[in-house]
Amino acid sequence: MKKFFFMFLLCLYLSFNLLSIPSMAQQKTIKEGVYRSEDLNLSENMTHTIKNPSNNEYAFIMAFDSNQITQQYMQLIPNSEAYILTPLEPGYQLLVVTNDEIIID
């Protein structure tokens, strides 16, 4: 009876761990360039954060709408905290100027 009970608990424990789905959003690491919102595969009309993990490089971020009107401009200092990025709707573009990488959550 003990063996059965322990085997049951072990199977129950493993089944709960195998069926768990991570709820954290995937981080995107991007380099210098111009990115369309469709290319970044970010959820539409959701709030995302952006940060600069570099130790010594500044980063400049500009978000443009489909009419090429600037919606947001940021200068990220080295090792910056996470800042809120404007929701990127279809047709938006993101301009990144840096010598390193930035992270979008």
PDB file of C-alpha atoms in Angstrom:
ATOM      1  CA  MET A   1       0.000   0.000   0.000  1.00  0.00           C
ATOM      2  CA  LYS A   2       2.880   2.379   0.761  1.00  0.00           C
ATOM      3  CA  LYS A   3       4.455   1.768  -2.644  1.00  0.00           C
ATOM      4  CA  PHE A   4       1.189   2.482  -4.389  1.00  0.00           C
ATOM      5  CA  PHE A   5       0.671   5.681  -2.409  1.00  0.00           C
ATOM      6  CA  PHE A   6       4.183   6.982  -3.143  1.00  0.00           C
ATOM      7  CA  MET A   7       3.937   6.047  -6.821  1.00  0.00           C
ATOM      8  CA  PHE A   8       0.597   7.846  -7.007  1.00  0.00           C
ATOM      9  CA  LEU A   9       2.077  10.974  -5.404  1.00  0.00           C
ATOM     10  CA  LEU A  10       5.077  10.847  -7.731  1.00  0.00           C
ATOM     11  CA  CYS A  11       2.870  10.542 -10.824  1.00  0.00           C
ATOM     12  CA  LEU A  12       0.626  13.334  -9.574  1.00  0.00           C
ATOM     13  CA  TYR A  13       3.620  15.585  -8.925  1.00  0.00           C
ATOM     14  CA  LEU A  14       5.103  14.916 -12.370  1.00  0.00           C
ATOM     15  CA  SER A  15       1.793  15.455 -14.150  1.00  0.00           C
ATOM     16  CA  PHE A  16       1.324  18.889 -12.564  1.00  0.00           C
ATOM     17  CA  ASN A  17       4.859  19.932 -13.489  1.00  0.00           C
ATOM     18  CA  LEU A  18       4.593  18.724 -17.078  1.00  0.00           C
ATOM     19  CA  LEU A  19       1.301  20.490 -17.721  1.00  0.00           C
ATOM     20  CA  SER A  20       2.355  23.869 -16.383  1.00  0.00           C
ATOM     21  CA  ILE A  21       2.559  26.637 -18.959  1.00  0.00           C
ATOM     22  CA  PRO A  22       4.938  29.526 -18.381  1.00  0.00           C
ATOM     23  CA  SER A  23       3.033  32.782 -18.152  1.00  0.00           C
ATOM     24  CA  MET A  24       5.926  35.164 -18.706  1.00  0.00           C
ATOM     25  CA  ALA A  25       6.112  36.968 -21.999  1.00  0.00           C
ATOM     26  CA  GLN A  26       9.060  36.252 -24.223  1.00  0.00           C
ATOM     27  CA  GLN A  27      11.750  38.906 -24.201  1.00  0.00           C
ATOM     28  CA  LYS A  28      12.909  40.271 -27.520  1.00  0.00           C
ATOM     29  CA  THR A  29      16.480  41.447 -27.909  1.00  0.00           C
ATOM     30  CA  ILE A  30      16.953  43.830 -30.815  1.00  0.00           C
ATOM     31  CA  LYS A  31      19.896  45.735 -32.229  1.00  0.00           C
ATOM     32  CA  GLU A  32      20.192  49.018 -34.082  1.00  0.00           C
ATOM     33  CA  GLY A  33      17.771  49.420 -36.967  1.00  0.00           C
ATOM     34  CA  VAL A  34      14.238  50.169 -38.084  1.00  0.00           C
ATOM     35  CA  TYR A  35      11.600  47.596 -37.129  1.00  0.00           C
ATOM     36  CA  ARG A  36       7.965  47.324 -38.181  1.00  0.00           C
ATOM     37  CA  SER A  37       5.513  46.371 -35.454  1.00  0.00           C
ATOM     38  CA  GLU A  38       4.556  43.288 -37.470  1.00  0.00           C
ATOM     39  CA  ASP A  39       8.203  42.123 -37.556  1.00  0.00           C
ATOM     40  CA  LEU A  40       8.559  42.332 -33.775  1.00  0.00           C
ATOM     41  CA  ASN A  41       5.543  40.026 -33.213  1.00  0.00           C
ATOM     42  CA  LEU A  42       4.426  41.997 -30.167  1.00  0.00           C
ATOM     43  CA  SER A  43       0.835  41.871 -28.989  1.00  0.00           C
ATOM     44  CA  GLU A  44      -1.203  44.736 -30.382  1.00  0.00           C
ATOM     45  CA  ASN A  45      -2.540  47.434 -28.055  1.00  0.00           C
ATOM     46  CA  MET A  46      -0.656  45.967 -25.098  1.00  0.00           C
ATOM     47  CA  THR A  47       1.790  47.728 -22.845  1.00  0.00           C
ATOM     48  CA  HIS A  48       5.380  46.586 -23.284  1.00  0.00           C
ATOM     49  CA  THR A  49       8.500  47.685 -21.477  1.00  0.00           C
ATOM     50  CA  ILE A  50      11.865  48.522 -22.960  1.00  0.00           C
ATOM     51  CA  LYS A  51      15.262  48.651 -21.262  1.00  0.00           C
ATOM     52  CA  ASN A  52      18.926  49.090 -22.068  1.00  0.00           C
ATOM     53  CA  PRO A  53      21.058  46.369 -20.418  1.00  0.00           C
ATOM     54  CA  SER A  54      24.351  47.754 -21.767  1.00  0.00           C
ATOM     55  CA  ASN A  55      26.976  48.807 -19.247  1.00  0.00           C
ATOM     56  CA  ASN A  56      28.297  51.789 -21.200  1.00  0.00           C
ATOM     57  CA  GLU A  57      26.163  52.482 -24.306  1.00  0.00           C
ATOM     58  CA  TYR A  58      23.209  54.853 -24.582  1.00  0.00           C
ATOM     59  CA  ALA A  59      20.196  53.908 -26.698  1.00  0.00           C
ATOM     60  CA  PHE A  60      17.748  56.164 -28.528  1.00  0.00           C
ATOM     61  CA  ILE A  61      14.274  54.879 -29.370  1.00  0.00           C
ATOM     62  CA  MET A  62      11.663  56.502 -31.617  1.00  0.00           C
ATOM     63  CA  ALA A  63       8.197  55.113 -32.351  1.00  0.00           C
ATOM     64  CA  PHE A  64       6.415  56.322 -35.500  1.00  0.00           C
ATOM     65  CA  ASP A  65       2.814  55.722 -36.495  1.00  0.00           C
ATOM     66  CA  SER A  66       1.687  54.759 -40.011  1.00  0.00           C
ATOM     67  CA  ASN A  67       1.749  58.454 -41.052  1.00  0.00           C
ATOM     68  CA  GLN A  68       5.405  58.827 -39.980  1.00  0.00           C
ATOM     69  CA  ILE A  69       4.417  61.017 -37.013  1.00  0.00           C
ATOM     70  CA  THR A  70       6.577  60.525 -33.920  1.00  0.00           C
ATOM     71  CA  GLN A  71       4.558  58.924 -31.124  1.00  0.00           C
ATOM     72  CA  GLN A  72       7.360  58.417 -28.610  1.00  0.00           C
ATOM     73  CA  TYR A  73      11.022  59.302 -28.192  1.00  0.00           C
ATOM     74  CA  MET A  74      13.283  57.958 -25.452  1.00  0.00           C
ATOM     75  CA  GLN A  75      16.921  58.145 -24.512  1.00  0.00           C
ATOM     76  CA  LEU A  76      17.875  55.117 -22.448  1.00  0.00           C
ATOM     77  CA  ILE A  77      20.916  55.442 -20.223  1.00  0.00           C
ATOM     78  CA  PRO A  78      23.238  52.458 -19.674  1.00  0.00           C
ATOM     79  CA  ASN A  79      21.743  49.826 -17.331  1.00  0.00           C
ATOM     80  CA  SER A  80      18.420  51.628 -17.433  1.00  0.00           C
ATOM     81  CA  GLU A  81      15.326  50.465 -15.669  1.00  0.00           C
ATOM     82  CA  ALA A  82      12.370  49.268 -17.730  1.00  0.00           C
ATOM     83  CA  TYR A  83      10.337  52.067 -19.323  1.00  0.00           C
ATOM     84  CA  ILE A  84       6.847  51.750 -20.760  1.00  0.00           C
ATOM     85  CA  LEU A  85       6.725  51.651 -24.548  1.00  0.00           C
ATOM     86  CA  THR A  86       3.705  53.103 -26.314  1.00  0.00           C
ATOM     87  CA  PRO A  87       1.398  50.351 -27.674  1.00  0.00           C
ATOM     88  CA  LEU A  88       2.577  49.475 -31.178  1.00  0.00           C
ATOM     89  CA  GLU A  89      -0.388  49.241 -33.514  1.00  0.00           C
ATOM     90  CA  PRO A  90      -0.178  47.749 -37.034  1.00  0.00           C
ATOM     91  CA  GLY A  91       1.825  50.021 -39.317  1.00  0.00           C
ATOM     92  CA  TYR A  92       3.937  51.473 -36.514  1.00  0.00           C
ATOM     93  CA  GLN A  93       7.723  51.543 -36.849  1.00  0.00           C
ATOM     94  CA  LEU A  94      10.380  51.501 -34.155  1.00  0.00           C
ATOM     95  CA  LEU A  95      13.744  53.181 -34.765  1.00  0.00           C
ATOM     96  CA  VAL A  96      16.587  51.982 -32.525  1.00  0.00           C
ATOM     97  CA  VAL A  97      19.955  53.763 -32.440  1.00  0.00           C
ATOM     98  CA  THR A  98      22.596  52.089 -30.260  1.00  0.00           C
ATOM     99  CA  ASN A  99      25.910  50.266 -30.480  1.00  0.00           C
ATOM    100  CA  ASP A 100      24.569  47.449 -28.327  1.00  0.00           C
ATOM    101  CA  GLU A 101      21.200  45.727 -27.825  1.00  0.00           C
ATOM    102  CA  ILE A 102      17.951  46.619 -26.091  1.00  0.00           C
ATOM    103  CA  ILE A 103      15.318  44.349 -24.568  1.00  0.00           C
ATOM    104  CA  ILE A 104      11.560  44.575 -25.113  1.00  0.00           C
ATOM    105  CA  ASP A 105       9.314  42.647 -22.702  1.00  0.00           C
TER     106      ASP A 105
END
